[in-house]
């Protein structure tokens, strides 16, 4: 994977960018390390971390479940001046259209259609619930500044409230990039469509008992 290209394209000029490669065995460790690093930035709203932690695990787990390749890459950067968080998850697997086409319901869809559909609820290749990218899209609707989903020769871009799919080079696999605001309080339950307790899951895993009392 061309990490230098990713850094130049999505993190140009950023200092102290975190780069982590993970597989099925190290996914949990890398995920916890990434969230713990974000938690250390006290300027980030707790509710943002609660919702993001759920979405991030789902995005990373998608690499293991759907890509057909063992490795994924996570790149993260917090801009304390702009109060924004940039996150990129990428793999060099089969890509979204080929993955969805394993489900007979979607075997004839085009690549642009696949990029749009995978953000909808319960759209899956049959190996998962079709919930991870759906929750991520809800997070973007709330606090997203930019969202990019690049797979194959097409790229879905959401920015300034507008979404479009364009033909734009080739990414062998799936690349998800998002830039989110971190200073606005949100409702984690709303992000996960009230179908999980994202706040409690985050608190139990990443917040010390004595710190937990200060959240209420």
PDB file of C-alpha atoms in Angstrom:
ATOM      1  CA  UNK A   1       0.000   0.000   0.000  1.00  0.00           C
ATOM      2  CA  UNK A   2       1.320   3.413  -0.981  1.00  0.00           C
ATOM      3  CA  UNK A   3       1.232   5.144   2.391  1.00  0.00           C
ATOM      4  CA  UNK A   4       3.278   8.071   1.054  1.00  0.00           C
ATOM      5  CA  UNK A   5       0.530   8.750  -1.493  1.00  0.00           C
ATOM      6  CA  UNK A   6      -2.150   8.639   1.217  1.00  0.00           C
ATOM      7  CA  UNK A   7      -0.232  11.047   3.424  1.00  0.00           C
ATOM      8  CA  UNK A   8       0.304  13.482   0.580  1.00  0.00           C
ATOM      9  CA  UNK A   9      -3.310  13.284  -0.574  1.00  0.00           C
ATOM     10  CA  UNK A  10      -5.183  13.370   2.738  1.00  0.00           C
ATOM     11  CA  UNK A  11      -2.728  14.588   5.395  1.00  0.00           C
ATOM     12  CA  UNK A  12      -0.530  17.054   3.515  1.00  0.00           C
ATOM     13  CA  UNK A  13       1.349  19.319   5.908  1.00  0.00           C
ATOM     14  CA  UNK A  14       0.158  17.465   9.015  1.00  0.00           C
ATOM     15  CA  UNK A  15       2.707  16.718  11.724  1.00  0.00           C
ATOM     16  CA  UNK A  16       2.779  13.686  14.043  1.00  0.00           C
ATOM     17  CA  UNK A  17       0.375  11.614  11.974  1.00  0.00           C
ATOM     18  CA  UNK A  18      -0.294   8.157  13.450  1.00  0.00           C
ATOM     19  CA  UNK A  19       0.031   5.204  11.065  1.00  0.00           C
ATOM     20  CA  UNK A  20      -0.978   1.698  12.123  1.00  0.00           C
ATOM     21  CA  UNK A  21      -1.174  -1.546  10.155  1.00  0.00           C
ATOM     22  CA  UNK A  22      -3.516  -4.193  11.544  1.00  0.00           C
ATOM     23  CA  UNK A  23      -4.761  -7.697  10.846  1.00  0.00           C
ATOM     24  CA  UNK A  24      -7.399  -9.887  12.493  1.00  0.00           C
ATOM     25  CA  UNK A  25      -5.103 -10.652  15.440  1.00  0.00           C
ATOM     26  CA  UNK A  26      -3.988  -7.079  16.115  1.00  0.00           C
ATOM     27  CA  UNK A  27      -7.233  -5.272  15.229  1.00  0.00           C
ATOM     28  CA  UNK A  28      -8.424  -4.903  18.832  1.00  0.00           C
ATOM     29  CA  UNK A  29      -5.049  -3.695  20.078  1.00  0.00           C
ATOM     30  CA  UNK A  30      -4.620  -1.138  17.295  1.00  0.00           C
ATOM     31  CA  UNK A  31      -8.216   0.034  17.699  1.00  0.00           C
ATOM     32  CA  UNK A  32      -7.744   0.603  21.424  1.00  0.00           C
ATOM     33  CA  UNK A  33      -4.423   2.379  20.873  1.00  0.00           C
ATOM     34  CA  UNK A  34      -6.038   4.733  18.339  1.00  0.00           C
ATOM     35  CA  UNK A  35      -8.995   5.577  20.583  1.00  0.00           C
ATOM     36  CA  UNK A  36      -6.778   5.985  23.645  1.00  0.00           C
ATOM     37  CA  UNK A  37      -4.651   8.465  21.694  1.00  0.00           C
ATOM     38  CA  UNK A  38      -7.777  10.424  20.773  1.00  0.00           C
ATOM     39  CA  UNK A  39      -9.012  10.301  24.369  1.00  0.00           C
ATOM     40  CA  UNK A  40      -5.808  12.022  25.469  1.00  0.00           C
ATOM     41  CA  UNK A  41      -6.958  15.151  23.628  1.00  0.00           C
ATOM     42  CA  UNK A  42      -9.226  16.666  26.250  1.00  0.00           C
ATOM     43  CA  UNK A  43     -10.580  19.206  23.749  1.00  0.00           C
ATOM     44  CA  UNK A  44     -12.502  16.460  21.933  1.00  0.00           C
ATOM     45  CA  UNK A  45     -16.076  16.176  23.166  1.00  0.00           C
ATOM     46  CA  UNK A  46     -16.706  12.906  24.996  1.00  0.00           C
ATOM     47  CA  UNK A  47     -19.902  12.309  23.035  1.00  0.00           C
ATOM     48  CA  UNK A  48     -17.908  12.532  19.789  1.00  0.00           C
ATOM     49  CA  UNK A  49     -15.478   9.914  21.062  1.00  0.00           C
ATOM     50  CA  UNK A  50     -18.339   7.692  22.172  1.00  0.00           C
ATOM     51  CA  UNK A  51     -19.925   7.707  18.730  1.00  0.00           C
ATOM     52  CA  UNK A  52     -16.652   7.635  16.820  1.00  0.00           C
ATOM     53  CA  UNK A  53     -15.273   4.675  18.761  1.00  0.00           C
ATOM     54  CA  UNK A  54     -18.229   2.575  17.619  1.00  0.00           C
ATOM     55  CA  UNK A  55     -17.905   3.647  13.980  1.00  0.00           C
ATOM     56  CA  UNK A  56     -14.134   3.219  13.897  1.00  0.00           C
ATOM     57  CA  UNK A  57     -14.242  -0.365  15.127  1.00  0.00           C
ATOM     58  CA  UNK A  58     -16.870  -1.190  12.508  1.00  0.00           C
ATOM     59  CA  UNK A  59     -14.732   0.331   9.737  1.00  0.00           C
ATOM     60  CA  UNK A  60     -11.637  -1.564  10.827  1.00  0.00           C
ATOM     61  CA  UNK A  61     -13.557  -4.810  11.244  1.00  0.00           C
ATOM     62  CA  UNK A  62     -14.908  -4.435   7.708  1.00  0.00           C
ATOM     63  CA  UNK A  63     -11.360  -4.941   6.413  1.00  0.00           C
ATOM     64  CA  UNK A  64     -11.158  -8.295   8.175  1.00  0.00           C
ATOM     65  CA  UNK A  65     -14.663  -9.407   7.161  1.00  0.00           C
ATOM     66  CA  UNK A  66     -15.139  -8.090   3.630  1.00  0.00           C
ATOM     67  CA  UNK A  67     -11.856  -7.202   1.896  1.00  0.00           C
ATOM     68  CA  UNK A  68     -10.497 -10.693   1.333  1.00  0.00           C
ATOM     69  CA  UNK A  69      -7.038  -9.457   2.356  1.00  0.00           C
ATOM     70  CA  UNK A  70      -5.414  -9.827   5.784  1.00  0.00           C
ATOM     71  CA  UNK A  71      -4.068  -6.318   6.340  1.00  0.00           C
ATOM     72  CA  UNK A  72      -5.591  -2.890   6.745  1.00  0.00           C
ATOM     73  CA  UNK A  73      -4.051   0.517   7.433  1.00  0.00           C
ATOM     74  CA  UNK A  74      -5.351   3.157   9.852  1.00  0.00           C
ATOM     75  CA  UNK A  75      -4.058   6.736   9.661  1.00  0.00           C
ATOM     76  CA  UNK A  76      -5.235   9.352  12.157  1.00  0.00           C
ATOM     77  CA  UNK A  77      -4.468  12.975  12.914  1.00  0.00           C
ATOM     78  CA  UNK A  78      -5.958  15.490  15.331  1.00  0.00           C
ATOM     79  CA  UNK A  79      -5.692  19.166  14.418  1.00  0.00           C
ATOM     80  CA  UNK A  80      -6.007  21.009  17.719  1.00  0.00           C
ATOM     81  CA  UNK A  81      -6.095  24.414  16.009  1.00  0.00           C
ATOM     82  CA  UNK A  82      -8.972  23.558  13.695  1.00  0.00           C
ATOM     83  CA  UNK A  83     -10.571  21.207  16.270  1.00  0.00           C
ATOM     84  CA  UNK A  84     -10.916  18.527  13.615  1.00  0.00           C
ATOM     85  CA  UNK A  85     -10.018  14.854  13.457  1.00  0.00           C
ATOM     86  CA  UNK A  86      -8.912  13.156  10.259  1.00  0.00           C
ATOM     87  CA  UNK A  87      -9.236   9.393   9.965  1.00  0.00           C
ATOM     88  CA  UNK A  88      -8.386   7.090   7.070  1.00  0.00           C
ATOM     89  CA  UNK A  89      -8.959   3.332   6.893  1.00  0.00           C
ATOM     90  CA  UNK A  90      -7.736   1.542   3.771  1.00  0.00           C
ATOM     91  CA  UNK A  91      -7.162  -1.935   2.372  1.00  0.00           C
ATOM     92  CA  UNK A  92      -6.087  -3.374  -0.980  1.00  0.00           C
ATOM     93  CA  UNK A  93      -8.751  -6.057  -1.137  1.00  0.00           C
ATOM     94  CA  UNK A  94     -11.567  -6.858  -3.550  1.00  0.00           C
ATOM     95  CA  UNK A  95     -13.380  -3.543  -3.196  1.00  0.00           C
ATOM     96  CA  UNK A  96     -16.977  -2.668  -2.396  1.00  0.00           C
ATOM     97  CA  UNK A  97     -18.670  -3.635  -5.656  1.00  0.00           C
ATOM     98  CA  UNK A  98     -17.060  -7.090  -5.787  1.00  0.00           C
ATOM     99  CA  UNK A  99     -17.828  -7.639  -2.111  1.00  0.00           C
ATOM    100  CA  UNK A 100     -21.519  -6.722  -2.445  1.00  0.00           C
ATOM    101  CA  UNK A 101     -21.777  -8.792  -5.634  1.00  0.00           C
ATOM    102  CA  UNK A 102     -21.248 -11.908  -3.514  1.00  0.00           C
ATOM    103  CA  UNK A 103     -24.847 -11.342  -2.426  1.00  0.00           C
ATOM    104  CA  UNK A 104     -27.165 -12.369  -5.272  1.00  0.00           C
ATOM    105  CA  UNK A 105     -29.359  -9.347  -4.562  1.00  0.00           C
ATOM    106  CA  UNK A 106     -26.530  -7.050  -5.700  1.00  0.00           C
ATOM    107  CA  UNK A 107     -24.637  -9.166  -8.232  1.00  0.00           C
ATOM    108  CA  UNK A 108     -25.412  -6.821 -11.138  1.00  0.00           C
ATOM    109  CA  UNK A 109     -24.883  -3.420  -9.512  1.00  0.00           C
ATOM    110  CA  UNK A 110     -22.415  -0.922 -10.900  1.00  0.00           C
ATOM    111  CA  UNK A 111     -19.500   0.478  -8.955  1.00  0.00           C
ATOM    112  CA  UNK A 112     -21.136   3.914  -8.415  1.00  0.00           C
ATOM    113  CA  UNK A 113     -24.320   2.193  -7.241  1.00  0.00           C
ATOM    114  CA  UNK A 114     -22.304   0.066  -4.811  1.00  0.00           C
ATOM    115  CA  UNK A 115     -20.652   3.124  -3.255  1.00  0.00           C
ATOM    116  CA  UNK A 116     -24.026   4.729  -2.602  1.00  0.00           C
ATOM    117  CA  UNK A 117     -25.780   1.576  -1.438  1.00  0.00           C
ATOM    118  CA  UNK A 118     -23.141   0.481   1.076  1.00  0.00           C
ATOM    119  CA  UNK A 119     -23.915   3.568   3.174  1.00  0.00           C
ATOM    120  CA  UNK A 120     -27.528   2.488   3.552  1.00  0.00           C
ATOM    121  CA  UNK A 121     -28.888   0.366   6.390  1.00  0.00           C
ATOM    122  CA  UNK A 122     -28.682  -3.446   6.116  1.00  0.00           C
ATOM    123  CA  UNK A 123     -26.865  -3.494   2.779  1.00  0.00           C
ATOM    124  CA  UNK A 124     -24.384  -6.356   3.055  1.00  0.00           C
ATOM    125  CA  UNK A 125     -22.553  -9.031   1.104  1.00  0.00           C
ATOM    126  CA  UNK A 126     -24.027 -11.558   3.519  1.00  0.00           C
ATOM    127  CA  UNK A 127     -21.048 -11.684   5.892  1.00  0.00           C
ATOM    128  CA  UNK A 128     -22.129  -8.844   8.159  1.00  0.00           C
ATOM    129  CA  UNK A 129     -25.100  -6.794   9.282  1.00  0.00           C
ATOM    130  CA  UNK A 130     -24.623  -3.844   6.920  1.00  0.00           C
ATOM    131  CA  UNK A 131     -24.528  -1.463   9.865  1.00  0.00           C
ATOM    132  CA  UNK A 132     -20.968  -0.127  10.085  1.00  0.00           C
ATOM    133  CA  UNK A 133     -20.866   2.259   7.133  1.00  0.00           C
ATOM    134  CA  UNK A 134     -24.474   3.207   7.797  1.00  0.00           C
ATOM    135  CA  UNK A 135     -23.567   4.468  11.287  1.00  0.00           C
ATOM    136  CA  UNK A 136     -20.500   6.183   9.861  1.00  0.00           C
ATOM    137  CA  UNK A 137     -22.696   8.010   7.346  1.00  0.00           C
ATOM    138  CA  UNK A 138     -24.920   9.174  10.222  1.00  0.00           C
ATOM    139  CA  UNK A 139     -21.848  10.479  12.058  1.00  0.00           C
ATOM    140  CA  UNK A 140     -20.845  12.419   8.949  1.00  0.00           C
ATOM    141  CA  UNK A 141     -24.346  13.884   8.684  1.00  0.00           C
ATOM    142  CA  UNK A 142     -23.951  15.256  12.215  1.00  0.00           C
ATOM    143  CA  UNK A 143     -20.369  16.532  12.434  1.00  0.00           C
ATOM    144  CA  UNK A 144     -18.669  15.645   9.171  1.00  0.00           C
ATOM    145  CA  UNK A 145     -16.667  18.227   7.269  1.00  0.00           C
ATOM    146  CA  UNK A 146     -15.562  15.864   4.507  1.00  0.00           C
ATOM    147  CA  UNK A 147     -16.114  12.197   3.693  1.00  0.00           C
ATOM    148  CA  UNK A 148     -14.489  10.163   0.922  1.00  0.00           C
ATOM    149  CA  UNK A 149     -15.229   6.576  -0.058  1.00  0.00           C
ATOM    150  CA  UNK A 150     -12.907   5.396  -2.826  1.00  0.00           C
ATOM    151  CA  UNK A 151     -13.137   1.901  -4.263  1.00  0.00           C
ATOM    152  CA  UNK A 152     -12.080   0.792  -7.713  1.00  0.00           C
ATOM    153  CA  UNK A 153     -12.194   3.634 -10.195  1.00  0.00           C
ATOM    154  CA  UNK A 154     -14.925   5.636  -8.454  1.00  0.00           C
ATOM    155  CA  UNK A 155     -14.998   7.931  -5.468  1.00  0.00           C
ATOM    156  CA  UNK A 156     -17.970   9.092  -3.403  1.00  0.00           C
ATOM    157  CA  UNK A 157     -17.378  12.520  -1.876  1.00  0.00           C
ATOM    158  CA  UNK A 158     -19.516  14.311   0.702  1.00  0.00           C
ATOM    159  CA  UNK A 159     -18.585  17.913   1.428  1.00  0.00           C
ATOM    160  CA  UNK A 160     -20.502  21.077   2.275  1.00  0.00           C
ATOM    161  CA  UNK A 161     -23.730  19.098   2.478  1.00  0.00           C
ATOM    162  CA  UNK A 162     -23.381  17.768  -1.076  1.00  0.00           C
ATOM    163  CA  UNK A 163     -22.655  14.183  -2.141  1.00  0.00           C
ATOM    164  CA  UNK A 164     -21.431  13.097  -5.551  1.00  0.00           C
ATOM    165  CA  UNK A 165     -19.818  10.041  -7.120  1.00  0.00           C
ATOM    166  CA  UNK A 166     -17.052  10.708  -9.611  1.00  0.00           C
ATOM    167  CA  UNK A 167     -14.660   8.632 -11.674  1.00  0.00           C
ATOM    168  CA  UNK A 168     -11.280   9.326 -10.139  1.00  0.00           C
ATOM    169  CA  UNK A 169      -8.254   7.098 -10.600  1.00  0.00           C
ATOM    170  CA  UNK A 170      -7.975   3.552  -9.261  1.00  0.00           C
ATOM    171  CA  UNK A 171      -7.849   2.385  -5.672  1.00  0.00           C
ATOM    172  CA  UNK A 172      -7.473  -1.369  -5.494  1.00  0.00           C
ATOM    173  CA  UNK A 173      -9.613  -2.131  -2.473  1.00  0.00           C
ATOM    174  CA  UNK A 174     -11.505   0.268  -0.238  1.00  0.00           C
ATOM    175  CA  UNK A 175     -10.419   3.613   1.180  1.00  0.00           C
ATOM    176  CA  UNK A 176     -12.498   5.525   3.725  1.00  0.00           C
ATOM    177  CA  UNK A 177     -11.464   9.030   4.740  1.00  0.00           C
ATOM    178  CA  UNK A 178     -13.332  11.395   6.985  1.00  0.00           C
ATOM    179  CA  UNK A 179     -12.734  14.724   8.616  1.00  0.00           C
ATOM    180  CA  UNK A 180     -15.017  15.485  11.548  1.00  0.00           C
ATOM    181  CA  UNK A 181     -15.478  18.374  13.938  1.00  0.00           C
ATOM    182  CA  UNK A 182     -14.717  17.523  17.559  1.00  0.00           C
ATOM    183  CA  UNK A 183     -16.052  20.459  19.557  1.00  0.00           C
ATOM    184  CA  UNK A 184     -19.770  19.896  19.166  1.00  0.00           C
ATOM    185  CA  UNK A 185     -21.727  17.685  21.562  1.00  0.00           C
ATOM    186  CA  UNK A 186     -23.776  14.999  19.816  1.00  0.00           C
ATOM    187  CA  UNK A 187     -26.043  12.098  20.785  1.00  0.00           C
ATOM    188  CA  UNK A 188     -24.161   8.788  20.317  1.00  0.00           C
ATOM    189  CA  UNK A 189     -27.420   6.837  20.550  1.00  0.00           C
ATOM    190  CA  UNK A 190     -28.801   8.754  17.592  1.00  0.00           C
ATOM    191  CA  UNK A 191     -25.671   8.006  15.546  1.00  0.00           C
ATOM    192  CA  UNK A 192     -26.123   4.252  16.061  1.00  0.00           C
ATOM    193  CA  UNK A 193     -29.868   4.535  15.439  1.00  0.00           C
ATOM    194  CA  UNK A 194     -30.596   3.580  19.070  1.00  0.00           C
ATOM    195  CA  UNK A 195     -29.555   0.002  18.273  1.00  0.00           C
ATOM    196  CA  UNK A 196     -26.458  -0.114  20.489  1.00  0.00           C
ATOM    197  CA  UNK A 197     -25.187   1.610  23.620  1.00  0.00           C
ATOM    198  CA  UNK A 198     -22.156   3.327  22.123  1.00  0.00           C
ATOM    199  CA  UNK A 199     -21.697   5.622  25.134  1.00  0.00           C
ATOM    200  CA  UNK A 200     -21.528   2.791  27.667  1.00  0.00           C
ATOM    201  CA  UNK A 201     -19.270   0.679  25.454  1.00  0.00           C
ATOM    202  CA  UNK A 202     -16.803   3.553  25.171  1.00  0.00           C
ATOM    203  CA  UNK A 203     -16.978   4.441  28.870  1.00  0.00           C
ATOM    204  CA  UNK A 204     -16.414   0.879  30.031  1.00  0.00           C
ATOM    205  CA  UNK A 205     -13.426   0.378  27.756  1.00  0.00           C
ATOM    206  CA  UNK A 206     -11.646   3.717  27.716  1.00  0.00           C
ATOM    207  CA  UNK A 207     -12.606   5.738  30.803  1.00  0.00           C
ATOM    208  CA  UNK A 208     -11.164   5.154  34.257  1.00  0.00           C
ATOM    209  CA  UNK A 209     -13.724   4.639  37.036  1.00  0.00           C
ATOM    210  CA  UNK A 210     -12.853   7.882  38.821  1.00  0.00           C
ATOM    211  CA  UNK A 211     -13.028   9.812  35.544  1.00  0.00           C
ATOM    212  CA  UNK A 212     -16.404   8.284  34.735  1.00  0.00           C
ATOM    213  CA  UNK A 213     -18.019  10.096  37.661  1.00  0.00           C
ATOM    214  CA  UNK A 214     -17.077  13.473  36.168  1.00  0.00           C
ATOM    215  CA  UNK A 215     -18.972  12.715  32.950  1.00  0.00           C
ATOM    216  CA  UNK A 216     -22.334  12.889  34.655  1.00  0.00           C
TER     217      UNK A 216
END
